[in-house]
CSV table of C-alpha atoms and ligand atoms in Angstrom, one decimal:
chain,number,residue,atom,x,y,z
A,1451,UNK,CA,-4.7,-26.4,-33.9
A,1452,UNK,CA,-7.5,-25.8,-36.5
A,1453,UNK,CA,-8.8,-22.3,-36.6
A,1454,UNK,CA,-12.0,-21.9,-34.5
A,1455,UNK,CA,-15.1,-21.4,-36.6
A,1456,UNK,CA,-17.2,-18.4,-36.0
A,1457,UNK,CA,-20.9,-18.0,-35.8
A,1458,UNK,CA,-22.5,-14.1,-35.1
A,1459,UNK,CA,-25.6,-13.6,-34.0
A,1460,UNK,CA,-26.9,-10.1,-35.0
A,1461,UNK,CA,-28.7,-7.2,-33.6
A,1462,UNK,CA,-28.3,-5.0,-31.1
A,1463,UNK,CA,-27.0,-7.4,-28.1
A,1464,UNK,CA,-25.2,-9.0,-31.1
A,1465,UNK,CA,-22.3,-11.7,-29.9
A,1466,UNK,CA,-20.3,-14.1,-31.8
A,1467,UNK,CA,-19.9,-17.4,-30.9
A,1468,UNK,CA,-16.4,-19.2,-30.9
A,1469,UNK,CA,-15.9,-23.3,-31.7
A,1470,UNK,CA,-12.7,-25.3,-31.8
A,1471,UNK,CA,-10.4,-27.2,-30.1
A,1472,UNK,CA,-9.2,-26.1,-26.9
A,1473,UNK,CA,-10.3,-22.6,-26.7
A,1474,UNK,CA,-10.0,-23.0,-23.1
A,1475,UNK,CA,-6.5,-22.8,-22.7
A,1476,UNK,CA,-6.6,-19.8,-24.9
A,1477,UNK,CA,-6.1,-17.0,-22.3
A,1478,UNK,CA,-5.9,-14.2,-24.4
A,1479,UNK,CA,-9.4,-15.1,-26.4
A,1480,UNK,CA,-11.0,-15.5,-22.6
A,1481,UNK,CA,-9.7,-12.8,-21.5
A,1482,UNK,CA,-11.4,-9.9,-24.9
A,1483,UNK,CA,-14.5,-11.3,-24.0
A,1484,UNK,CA,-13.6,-9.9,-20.1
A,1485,UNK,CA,-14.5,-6.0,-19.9
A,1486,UNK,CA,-13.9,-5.2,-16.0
A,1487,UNK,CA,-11.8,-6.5,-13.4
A,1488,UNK,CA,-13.9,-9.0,-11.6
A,1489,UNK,CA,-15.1,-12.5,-12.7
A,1490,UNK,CA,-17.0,-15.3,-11.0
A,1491,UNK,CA,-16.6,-18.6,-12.8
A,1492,UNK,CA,-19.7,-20.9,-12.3
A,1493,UNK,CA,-19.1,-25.0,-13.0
A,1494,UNK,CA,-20.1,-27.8,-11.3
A,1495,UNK,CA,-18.8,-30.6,-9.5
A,1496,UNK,CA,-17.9,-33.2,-12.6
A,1497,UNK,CA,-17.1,-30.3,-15.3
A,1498,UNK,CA,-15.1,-28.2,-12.4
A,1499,UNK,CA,-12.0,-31.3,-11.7
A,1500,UNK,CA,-11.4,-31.4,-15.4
A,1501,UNK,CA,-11.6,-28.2,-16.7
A,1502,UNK,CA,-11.8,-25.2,-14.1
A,1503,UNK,CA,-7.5,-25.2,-13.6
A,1504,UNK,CA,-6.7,-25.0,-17.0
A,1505,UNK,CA,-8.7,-22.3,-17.4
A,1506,UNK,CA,-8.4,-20.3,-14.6
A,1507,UNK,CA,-4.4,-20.4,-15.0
A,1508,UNK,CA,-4.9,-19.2,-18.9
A,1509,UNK,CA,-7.1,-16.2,-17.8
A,1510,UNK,CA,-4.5,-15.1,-15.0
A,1511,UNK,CA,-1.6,-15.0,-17.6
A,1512,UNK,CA,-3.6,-13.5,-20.0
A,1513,UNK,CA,-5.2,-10.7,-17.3
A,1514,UNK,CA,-2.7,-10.8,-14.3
A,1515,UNK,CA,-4.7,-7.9,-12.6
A,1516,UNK,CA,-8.4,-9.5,-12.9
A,1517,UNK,CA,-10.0,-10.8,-9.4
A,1518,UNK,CA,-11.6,-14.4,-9.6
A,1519,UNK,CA,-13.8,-16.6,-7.8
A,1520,UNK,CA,-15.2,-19.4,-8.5
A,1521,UNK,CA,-18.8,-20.6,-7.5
A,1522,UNK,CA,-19.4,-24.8,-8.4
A,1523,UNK,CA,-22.6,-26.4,-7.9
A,1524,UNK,CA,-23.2,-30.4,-7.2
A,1525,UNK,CA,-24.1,-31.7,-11.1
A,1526,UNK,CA,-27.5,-32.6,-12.1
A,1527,UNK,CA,-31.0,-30.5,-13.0
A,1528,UNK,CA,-31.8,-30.8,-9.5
A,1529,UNK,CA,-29.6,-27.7,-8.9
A,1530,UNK,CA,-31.2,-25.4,-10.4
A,1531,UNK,CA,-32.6,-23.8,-7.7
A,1532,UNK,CA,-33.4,-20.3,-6.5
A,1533,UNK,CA,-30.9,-21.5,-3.3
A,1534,UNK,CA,-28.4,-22.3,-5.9
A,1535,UNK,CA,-29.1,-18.8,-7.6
A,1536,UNK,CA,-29.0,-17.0,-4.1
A,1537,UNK,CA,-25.3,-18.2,-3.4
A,1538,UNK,CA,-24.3,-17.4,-6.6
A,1539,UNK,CA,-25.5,-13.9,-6.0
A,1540,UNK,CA,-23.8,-13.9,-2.7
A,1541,UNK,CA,-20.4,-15.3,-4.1
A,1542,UNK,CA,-20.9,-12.3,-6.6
A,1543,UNK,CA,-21.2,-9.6,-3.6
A,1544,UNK,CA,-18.0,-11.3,-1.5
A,1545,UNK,CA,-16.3,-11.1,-4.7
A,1546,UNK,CA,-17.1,-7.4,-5.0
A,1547,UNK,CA,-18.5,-7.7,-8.3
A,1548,UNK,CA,-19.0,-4.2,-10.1
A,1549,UNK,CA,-21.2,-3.6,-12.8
A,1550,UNK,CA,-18.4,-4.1,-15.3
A,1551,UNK,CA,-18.0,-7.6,-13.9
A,1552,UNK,CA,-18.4,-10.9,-16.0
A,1553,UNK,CA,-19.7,-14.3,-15.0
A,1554,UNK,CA,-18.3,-17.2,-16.7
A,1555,UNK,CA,-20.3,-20.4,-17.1
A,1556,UNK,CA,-18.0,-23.5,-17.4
A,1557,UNK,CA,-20.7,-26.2,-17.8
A,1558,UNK,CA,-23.3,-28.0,-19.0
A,1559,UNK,CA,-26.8,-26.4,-19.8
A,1560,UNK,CA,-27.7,-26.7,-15.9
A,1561,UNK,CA,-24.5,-24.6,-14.9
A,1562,UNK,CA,-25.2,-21.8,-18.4
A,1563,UNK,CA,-29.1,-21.2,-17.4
A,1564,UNK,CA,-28.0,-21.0,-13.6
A,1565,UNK,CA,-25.3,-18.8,-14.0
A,1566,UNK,CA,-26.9,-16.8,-16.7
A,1567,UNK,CA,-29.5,-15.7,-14.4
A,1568,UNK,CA,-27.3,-14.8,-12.3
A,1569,UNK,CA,-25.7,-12.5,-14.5
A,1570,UNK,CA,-29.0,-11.1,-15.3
A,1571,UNK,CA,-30.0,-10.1,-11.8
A,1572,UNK,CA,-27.0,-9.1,-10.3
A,1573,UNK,CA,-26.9,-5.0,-10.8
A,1574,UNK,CA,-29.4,-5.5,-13.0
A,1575,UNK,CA,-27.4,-7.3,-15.5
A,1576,UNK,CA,-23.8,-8.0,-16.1
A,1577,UNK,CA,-21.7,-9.5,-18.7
A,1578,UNK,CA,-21.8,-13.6,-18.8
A,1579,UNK,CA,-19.8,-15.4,-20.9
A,1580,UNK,CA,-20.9,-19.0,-21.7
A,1581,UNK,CA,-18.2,-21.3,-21.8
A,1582,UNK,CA,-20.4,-24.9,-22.6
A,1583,UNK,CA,-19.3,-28.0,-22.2
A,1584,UNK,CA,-21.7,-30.2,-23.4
A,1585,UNK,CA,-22.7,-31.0,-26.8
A,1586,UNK,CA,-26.4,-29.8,-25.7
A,1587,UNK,CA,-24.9,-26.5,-24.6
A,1588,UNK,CA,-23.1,-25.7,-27.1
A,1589,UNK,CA,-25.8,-26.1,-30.1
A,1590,UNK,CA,-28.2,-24.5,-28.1
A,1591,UNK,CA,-28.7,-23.8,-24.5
A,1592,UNK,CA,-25.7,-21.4,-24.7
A,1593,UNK,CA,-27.0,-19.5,-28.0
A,1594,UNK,CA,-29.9,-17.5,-27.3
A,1595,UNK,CA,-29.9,-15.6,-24.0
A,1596,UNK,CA,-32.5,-17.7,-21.7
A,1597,UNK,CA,-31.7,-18.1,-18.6
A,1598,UNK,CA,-33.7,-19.8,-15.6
A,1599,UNK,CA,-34.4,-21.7,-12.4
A,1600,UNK,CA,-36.5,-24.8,-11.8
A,1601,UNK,CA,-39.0,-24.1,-9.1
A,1602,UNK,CA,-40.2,-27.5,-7.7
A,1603,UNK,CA,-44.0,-26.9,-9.5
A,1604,UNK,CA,-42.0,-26.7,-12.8
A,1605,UNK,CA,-38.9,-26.6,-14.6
A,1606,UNK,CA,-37.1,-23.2,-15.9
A,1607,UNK,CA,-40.3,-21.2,-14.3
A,1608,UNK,CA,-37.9,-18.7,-13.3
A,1609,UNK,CA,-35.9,-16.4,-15.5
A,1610,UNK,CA,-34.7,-14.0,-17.9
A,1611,UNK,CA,-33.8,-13.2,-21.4
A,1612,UNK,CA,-30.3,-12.1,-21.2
A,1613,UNK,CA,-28.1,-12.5,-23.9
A,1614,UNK,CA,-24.6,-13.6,-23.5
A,1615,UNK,CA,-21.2,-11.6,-24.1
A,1616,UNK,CA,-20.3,-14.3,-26.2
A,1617,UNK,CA,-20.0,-18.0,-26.5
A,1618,UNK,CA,-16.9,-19.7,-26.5
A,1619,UNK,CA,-17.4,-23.7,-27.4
A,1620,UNK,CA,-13.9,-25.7,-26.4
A,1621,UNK,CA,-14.5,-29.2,-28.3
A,1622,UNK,CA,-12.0,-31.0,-26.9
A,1623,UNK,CA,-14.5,-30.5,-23.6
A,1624,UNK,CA,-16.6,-33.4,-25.8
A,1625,UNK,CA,-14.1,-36.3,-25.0
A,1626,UNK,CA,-14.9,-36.5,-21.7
A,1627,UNK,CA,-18.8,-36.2,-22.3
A,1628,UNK,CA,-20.5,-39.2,-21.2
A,1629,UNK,CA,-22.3,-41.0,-24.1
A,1630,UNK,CA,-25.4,-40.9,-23.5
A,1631,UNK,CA,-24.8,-37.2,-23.0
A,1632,UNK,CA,-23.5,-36.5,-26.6
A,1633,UNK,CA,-26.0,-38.4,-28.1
A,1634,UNK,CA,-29.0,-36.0,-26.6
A,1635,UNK,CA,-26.5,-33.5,-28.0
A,1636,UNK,CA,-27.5,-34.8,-31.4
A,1637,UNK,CA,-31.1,-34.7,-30.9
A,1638,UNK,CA,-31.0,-31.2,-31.2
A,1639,UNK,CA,-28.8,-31.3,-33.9
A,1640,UNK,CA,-30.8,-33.6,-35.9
A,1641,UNK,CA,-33.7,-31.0,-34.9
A,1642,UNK,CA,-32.5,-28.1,-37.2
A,1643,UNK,CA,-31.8,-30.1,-40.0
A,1644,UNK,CA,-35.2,-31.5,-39.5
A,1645,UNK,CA,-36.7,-27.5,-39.1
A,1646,UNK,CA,-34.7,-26.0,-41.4
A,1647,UNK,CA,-32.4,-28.1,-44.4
A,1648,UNK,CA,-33.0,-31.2,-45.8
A,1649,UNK,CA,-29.2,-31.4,-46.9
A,1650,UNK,CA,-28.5,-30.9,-43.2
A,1651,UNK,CA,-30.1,-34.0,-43.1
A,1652,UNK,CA,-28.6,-36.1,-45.4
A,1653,UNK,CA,-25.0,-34.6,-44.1
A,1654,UNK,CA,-25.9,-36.1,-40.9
A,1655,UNK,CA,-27.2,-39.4,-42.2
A,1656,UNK,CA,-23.3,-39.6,-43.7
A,1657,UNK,CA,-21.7,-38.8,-40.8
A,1658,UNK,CA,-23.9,-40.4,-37.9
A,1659,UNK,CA,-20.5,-42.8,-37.6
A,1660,UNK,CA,-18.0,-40.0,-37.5
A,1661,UNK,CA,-20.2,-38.0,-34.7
A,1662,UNK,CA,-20.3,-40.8,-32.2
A,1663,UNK,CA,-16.5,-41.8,-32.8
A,1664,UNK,CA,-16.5,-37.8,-31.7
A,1665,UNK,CA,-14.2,-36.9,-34.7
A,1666,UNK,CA,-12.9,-33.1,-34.3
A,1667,UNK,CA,-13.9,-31.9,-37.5
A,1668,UNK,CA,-17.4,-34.0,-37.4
A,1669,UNK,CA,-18.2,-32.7,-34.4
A,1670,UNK,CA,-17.3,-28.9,-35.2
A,1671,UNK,CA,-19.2,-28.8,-38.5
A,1672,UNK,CA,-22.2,-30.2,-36.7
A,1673,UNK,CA,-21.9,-27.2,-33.9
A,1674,UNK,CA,-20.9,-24.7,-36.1
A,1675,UNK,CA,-24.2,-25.8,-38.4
A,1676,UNK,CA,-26.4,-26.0,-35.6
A,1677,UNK,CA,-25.3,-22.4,-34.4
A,1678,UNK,CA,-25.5,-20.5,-37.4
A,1679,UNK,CA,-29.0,-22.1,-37.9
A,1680,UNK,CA,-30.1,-20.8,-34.1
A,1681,UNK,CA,-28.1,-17.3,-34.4
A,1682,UNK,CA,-30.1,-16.8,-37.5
A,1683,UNK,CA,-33.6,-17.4,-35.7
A,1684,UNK,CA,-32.8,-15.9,-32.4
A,1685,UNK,CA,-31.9,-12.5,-33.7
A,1686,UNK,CA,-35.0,-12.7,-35.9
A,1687,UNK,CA,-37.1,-13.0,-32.5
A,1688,UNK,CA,-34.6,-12.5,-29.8
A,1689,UNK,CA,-38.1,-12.8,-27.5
A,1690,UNK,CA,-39.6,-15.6,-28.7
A,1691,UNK,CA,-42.9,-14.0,-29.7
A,1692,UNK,CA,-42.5,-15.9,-33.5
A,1693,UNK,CA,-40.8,-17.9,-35.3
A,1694,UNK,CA,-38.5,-18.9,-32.5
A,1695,UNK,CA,-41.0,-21.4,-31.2
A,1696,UNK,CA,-39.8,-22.7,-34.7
A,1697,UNK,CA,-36.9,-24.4,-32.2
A,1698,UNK,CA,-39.8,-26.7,-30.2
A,1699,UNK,CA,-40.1,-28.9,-32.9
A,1700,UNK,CA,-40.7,-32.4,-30.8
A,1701,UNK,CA,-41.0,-30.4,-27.9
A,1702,UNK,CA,-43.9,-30.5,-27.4
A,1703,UNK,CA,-44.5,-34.5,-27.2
A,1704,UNK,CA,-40.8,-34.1,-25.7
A,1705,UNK,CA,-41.8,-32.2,-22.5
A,1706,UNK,CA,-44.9,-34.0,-22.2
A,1707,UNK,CA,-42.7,-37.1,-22.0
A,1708,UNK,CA,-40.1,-35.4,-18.9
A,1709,UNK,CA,-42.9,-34.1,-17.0
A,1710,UNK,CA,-45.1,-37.6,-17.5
A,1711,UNK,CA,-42.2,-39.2,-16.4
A,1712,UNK,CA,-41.2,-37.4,-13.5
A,1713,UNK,CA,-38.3,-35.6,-14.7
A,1714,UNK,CA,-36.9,-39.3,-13.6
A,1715,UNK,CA,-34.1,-38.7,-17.0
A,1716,UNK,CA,-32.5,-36.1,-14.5
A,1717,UNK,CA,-31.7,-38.9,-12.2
A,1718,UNK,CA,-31.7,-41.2,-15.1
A,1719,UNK,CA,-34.2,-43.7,-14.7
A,1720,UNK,CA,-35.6,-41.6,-17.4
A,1721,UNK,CA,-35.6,-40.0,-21.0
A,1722,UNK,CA,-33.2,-37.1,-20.8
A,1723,UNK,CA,-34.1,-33.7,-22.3
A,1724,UNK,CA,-32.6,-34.6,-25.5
A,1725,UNK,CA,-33.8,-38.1,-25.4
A,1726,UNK,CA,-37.5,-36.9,-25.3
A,1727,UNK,CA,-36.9,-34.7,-27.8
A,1728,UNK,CA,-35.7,-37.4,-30.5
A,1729,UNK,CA,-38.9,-39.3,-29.2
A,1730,UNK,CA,-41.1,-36.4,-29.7
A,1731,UNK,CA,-39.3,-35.6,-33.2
A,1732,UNK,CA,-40.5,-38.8,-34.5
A,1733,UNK,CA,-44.1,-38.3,-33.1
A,1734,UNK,CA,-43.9,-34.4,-34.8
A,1735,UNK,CA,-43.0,-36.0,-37.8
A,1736,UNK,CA,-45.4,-39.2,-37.7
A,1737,UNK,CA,-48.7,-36.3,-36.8
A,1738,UNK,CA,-47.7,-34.3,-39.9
A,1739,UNK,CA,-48.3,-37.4,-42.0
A,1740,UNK,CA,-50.8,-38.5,-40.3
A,1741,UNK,CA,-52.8,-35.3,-40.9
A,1742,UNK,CA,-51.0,-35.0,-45.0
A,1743,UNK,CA,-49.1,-32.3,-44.3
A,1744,UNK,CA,-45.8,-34.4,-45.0
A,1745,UNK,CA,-44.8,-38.3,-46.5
A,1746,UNK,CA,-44.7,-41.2,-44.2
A,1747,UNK,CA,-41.6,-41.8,-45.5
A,1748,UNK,CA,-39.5,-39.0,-44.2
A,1749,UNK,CA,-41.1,-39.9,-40.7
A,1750,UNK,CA,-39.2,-43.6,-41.0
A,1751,UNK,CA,-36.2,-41.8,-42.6
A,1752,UNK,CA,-36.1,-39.2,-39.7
A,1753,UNK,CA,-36.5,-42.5,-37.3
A,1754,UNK,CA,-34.1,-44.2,-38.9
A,1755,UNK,CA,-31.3,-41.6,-38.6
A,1756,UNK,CA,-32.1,-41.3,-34.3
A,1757,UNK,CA,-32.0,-44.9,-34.3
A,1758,UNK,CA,-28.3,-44.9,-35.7
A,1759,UNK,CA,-27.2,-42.0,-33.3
A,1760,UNK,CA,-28.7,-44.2,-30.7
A,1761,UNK,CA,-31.5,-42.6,-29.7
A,1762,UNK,CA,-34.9,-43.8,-28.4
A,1763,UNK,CA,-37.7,-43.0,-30.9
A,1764,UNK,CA,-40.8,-44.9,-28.6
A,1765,UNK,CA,-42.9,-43.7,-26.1
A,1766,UNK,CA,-40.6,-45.3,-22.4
A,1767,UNK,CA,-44.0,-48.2,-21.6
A,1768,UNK,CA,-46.1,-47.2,-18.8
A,1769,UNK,CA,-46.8,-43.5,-19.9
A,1770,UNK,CA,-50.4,-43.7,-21.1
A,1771,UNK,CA,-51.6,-41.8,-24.0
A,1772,UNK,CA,-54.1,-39.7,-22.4
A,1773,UNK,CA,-51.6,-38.4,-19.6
A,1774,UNK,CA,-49.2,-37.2,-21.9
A,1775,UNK,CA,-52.0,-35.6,-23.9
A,1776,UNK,CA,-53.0,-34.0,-20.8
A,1777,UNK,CA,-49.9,-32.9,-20.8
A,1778,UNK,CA,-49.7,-30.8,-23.4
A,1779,UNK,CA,-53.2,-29.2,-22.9
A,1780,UNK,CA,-51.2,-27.5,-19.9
A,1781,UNK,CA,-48.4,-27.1,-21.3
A,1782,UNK,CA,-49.4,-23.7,-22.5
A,1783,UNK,CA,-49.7,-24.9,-26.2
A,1784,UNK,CA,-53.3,-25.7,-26.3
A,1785,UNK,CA,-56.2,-22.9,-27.3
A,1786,UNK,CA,-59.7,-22.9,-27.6
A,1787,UNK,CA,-59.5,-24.4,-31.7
A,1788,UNK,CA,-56.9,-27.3,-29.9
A,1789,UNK,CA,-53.2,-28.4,-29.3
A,1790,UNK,CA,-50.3,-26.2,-31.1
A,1791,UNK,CA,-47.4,-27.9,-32.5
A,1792,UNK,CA,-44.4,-27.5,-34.6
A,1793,UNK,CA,-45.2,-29.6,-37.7
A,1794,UNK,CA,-43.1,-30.3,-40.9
A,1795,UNK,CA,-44.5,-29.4,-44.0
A,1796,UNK,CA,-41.9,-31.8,-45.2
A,1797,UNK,CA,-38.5,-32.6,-44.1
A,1798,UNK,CA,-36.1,-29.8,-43.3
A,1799,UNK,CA,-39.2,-27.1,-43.5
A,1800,UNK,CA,-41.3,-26.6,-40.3
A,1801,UNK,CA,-44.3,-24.8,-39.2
A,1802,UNK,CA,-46.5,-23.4,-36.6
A,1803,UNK,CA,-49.5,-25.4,-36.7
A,1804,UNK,CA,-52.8,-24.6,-34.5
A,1805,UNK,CA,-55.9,-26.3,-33.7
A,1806,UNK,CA,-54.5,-30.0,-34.0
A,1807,UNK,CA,-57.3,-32.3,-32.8
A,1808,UNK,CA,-57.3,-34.3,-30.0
A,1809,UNK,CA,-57.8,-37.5,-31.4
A,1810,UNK,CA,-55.3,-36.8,-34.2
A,1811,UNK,CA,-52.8,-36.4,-31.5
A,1812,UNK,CA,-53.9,-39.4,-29.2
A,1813,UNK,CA,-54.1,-42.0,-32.5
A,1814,UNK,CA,-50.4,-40.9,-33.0
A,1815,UNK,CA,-49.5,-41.3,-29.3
A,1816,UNK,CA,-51.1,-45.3,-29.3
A,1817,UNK,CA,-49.4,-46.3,-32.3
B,910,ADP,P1,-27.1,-30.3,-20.4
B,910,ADP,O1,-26.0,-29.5,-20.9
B,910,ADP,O2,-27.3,-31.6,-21.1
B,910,ADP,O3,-28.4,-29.5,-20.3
B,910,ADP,P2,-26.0,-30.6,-17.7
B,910,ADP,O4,-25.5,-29.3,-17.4
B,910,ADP,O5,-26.8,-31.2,-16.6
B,910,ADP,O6,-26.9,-30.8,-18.9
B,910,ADP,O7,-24.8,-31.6,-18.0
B,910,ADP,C1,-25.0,-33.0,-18.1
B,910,ADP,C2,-24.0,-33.8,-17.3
B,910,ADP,O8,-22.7,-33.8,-17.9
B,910,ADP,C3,-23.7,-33.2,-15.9
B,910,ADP,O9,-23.6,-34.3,-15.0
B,910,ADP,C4,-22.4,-32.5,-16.1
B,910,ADP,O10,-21.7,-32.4,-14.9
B,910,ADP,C5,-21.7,-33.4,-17.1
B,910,ADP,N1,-20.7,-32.7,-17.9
B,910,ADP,C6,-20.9,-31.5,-18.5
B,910,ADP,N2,-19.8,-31.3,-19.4
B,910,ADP,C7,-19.0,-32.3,-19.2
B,910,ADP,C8,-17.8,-32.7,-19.9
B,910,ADP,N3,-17.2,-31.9,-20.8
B,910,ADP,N4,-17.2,-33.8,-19.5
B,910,ADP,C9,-17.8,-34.6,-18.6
B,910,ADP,N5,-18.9,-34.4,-18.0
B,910,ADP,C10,-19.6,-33.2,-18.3
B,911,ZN,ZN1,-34.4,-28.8,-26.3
């Protein structure tokens, strides 16, 4: 087994993040990031069958005197809901969870924002230890310390900031990742090359093949890239009050796109979370040309590489222009001056830009 890579996020919740090769069925690194005696693991029902024995059975050789539960949820967005949350609470209470307690979340981003909220609520806030399994999760639902619920006016309307014990990233999870799953994975990896380094970039350009064939070391580069490039921003602005909302590059078009649509990509009919995101990606990319801020030609270059990770980079047909326009005017990113987006000044360097025009935004949306 390779070493695991490390990644720290600084500052004063400060937590390192773990990535490798069958770090579940490492007892002894579950069990340092376990302070008290209690622990409620939270997975669901397609992540629990593969994944919850093995590590359950390494934490009790590892800590023979710790008290577990485990609390799994049906899979899919869907459950996170404030009646999810409520068990989970209550499964904390029969457990007798203490303030030194620990949740674990075993999952996918669903199971880490669901359980982390958990963790924040529950005595005010106990330790949670995120333990993703999905590529999404690990680059960067796990990282950062959100933590929500859906409510059924809107999704993640619900929630804290609370910033996990630590992050422990098993990438042998990844095999059994359905496809389409690791490839909204690499949406967001693609988006912190595309915020933040060019030569991310053109790494991932070289090793599009070598990521969906889910090679080990392909794979843990990619995470352990995409982490250091999130640690670094989040304890910069652990509150997103700046430069965090660096990270919604393509979000903005990307949201506009779930919501248009219905959420339908949670019962997937639609664009999933990462799959709007490449989308949007390409329409961040084409509105900083179109207003010369950055070439055309990174736009098709950025297109280009989604395409080969096999991502959709069009609009799905039937969402019209002015909806998803709409859209964004109440999705909190519009002001008096006019829409707010994350726009490259050219590739692999992003900004906060205000006071985008309508019409700018709506002639990129009908292309
Ligand atoms: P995300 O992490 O993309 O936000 P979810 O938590 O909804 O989303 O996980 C996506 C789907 O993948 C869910 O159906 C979940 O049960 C499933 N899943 C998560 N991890 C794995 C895994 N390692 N192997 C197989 N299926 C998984
Ligand atoms: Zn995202």
């Amino acid at each position: 087994m390779n070493a695991p890579r490390k990644v720290e996020v600084s500052g004063e919740a400060g937590y390192s993040i773990e990535i490798g090769p069958g770090l579940l069925g490492d007892g002894a690194r579950l069990a340092r990031a376990l302070r008290g005696r209690h622990a409620l693991v939270v997975s669901d029902g397609n992540v629990a069958p593969l994944y919850l024995d093995g590590a359950l059975a390494a934490l009790a050789e590892a800590k023979p005197g710790l008290s577990v539960a485990t609390f799994t949820i049906p899979p899919g967005e869907h459950e996170k809901t404030l009646e999810r949350f409520t068990e989970c609470l209550h499964a904390l209470s029969e457990l007798g969870a203490t303030r030194d307690a620990t949740v674990l979340a075993l999952g996918g981003g669903v199971v880490g924002d669901l359980a982390g909220f958990a963790a924040a609520c529950w005595m005010r806030g106990i330790d949670c230890v995120q333990l993703p399994t999905t590529l999404l999760a690990m680059v960067d639902s796990s990282v950062g310390g959100k933590t929500a619920v859906d409510l059924p006016s809107g999704k993640n309307l619900v929630g804290a900031f609370h910033p996990p014990r630590a992050v422990i990233a098993d990438t042998s999870t990844l095999r059994t990742l359905p496809d389409r799953e690791l490839r909204a994975g690499l949406a967001e990896v693609v988006k912190y090359g595309a915020i933040f380094d060019a030569g991310f970039l053109d790494w991932l350009e070289s090793h599009a093949e070598a990521l969906l064939a889910r090679d080990d070391a392909a794979l843990a580069e990619a995470i352990a890239r995409s982490c250091a490039f999130k640690a670094d921003v989040v304890a910069r602005d652990p509150y997103e009050r700046g430069d965090r909302a660096m990270l919604n590059f393509g979000h903005t078009f990307g949201h506009a796109i779930e919501t248009e649509q219905g959420y339908a990509g949670t019962t997937g009919d639609g664009l999933n979370h990462g799959e709007a995101v490449a989308v949007g990606m390409v329409l961040a990319a084409r509105l900083s040309a179109a207003l010369g801020r950055a070439g055309a030609a990174d736009a098709e270059r950025l297109q280009r590489l989604l395409e080969r990770l096999g991502l959709p980079v069009r609009i799905p047909a039937g969402l019209d222009p002015q909806a998803l326009l709409a859209r964004m005017r109440l999705d909190k990113k519009a002001d008096a001056s006019g829409l707010r987006f994350v726009l490259w000044d050219r590739a692999g360097a992003a900004r906060i830009v205000s006071g985008v025009a309508d019409e700018q935004v709506l002639a990129v949306l009908r292309e």
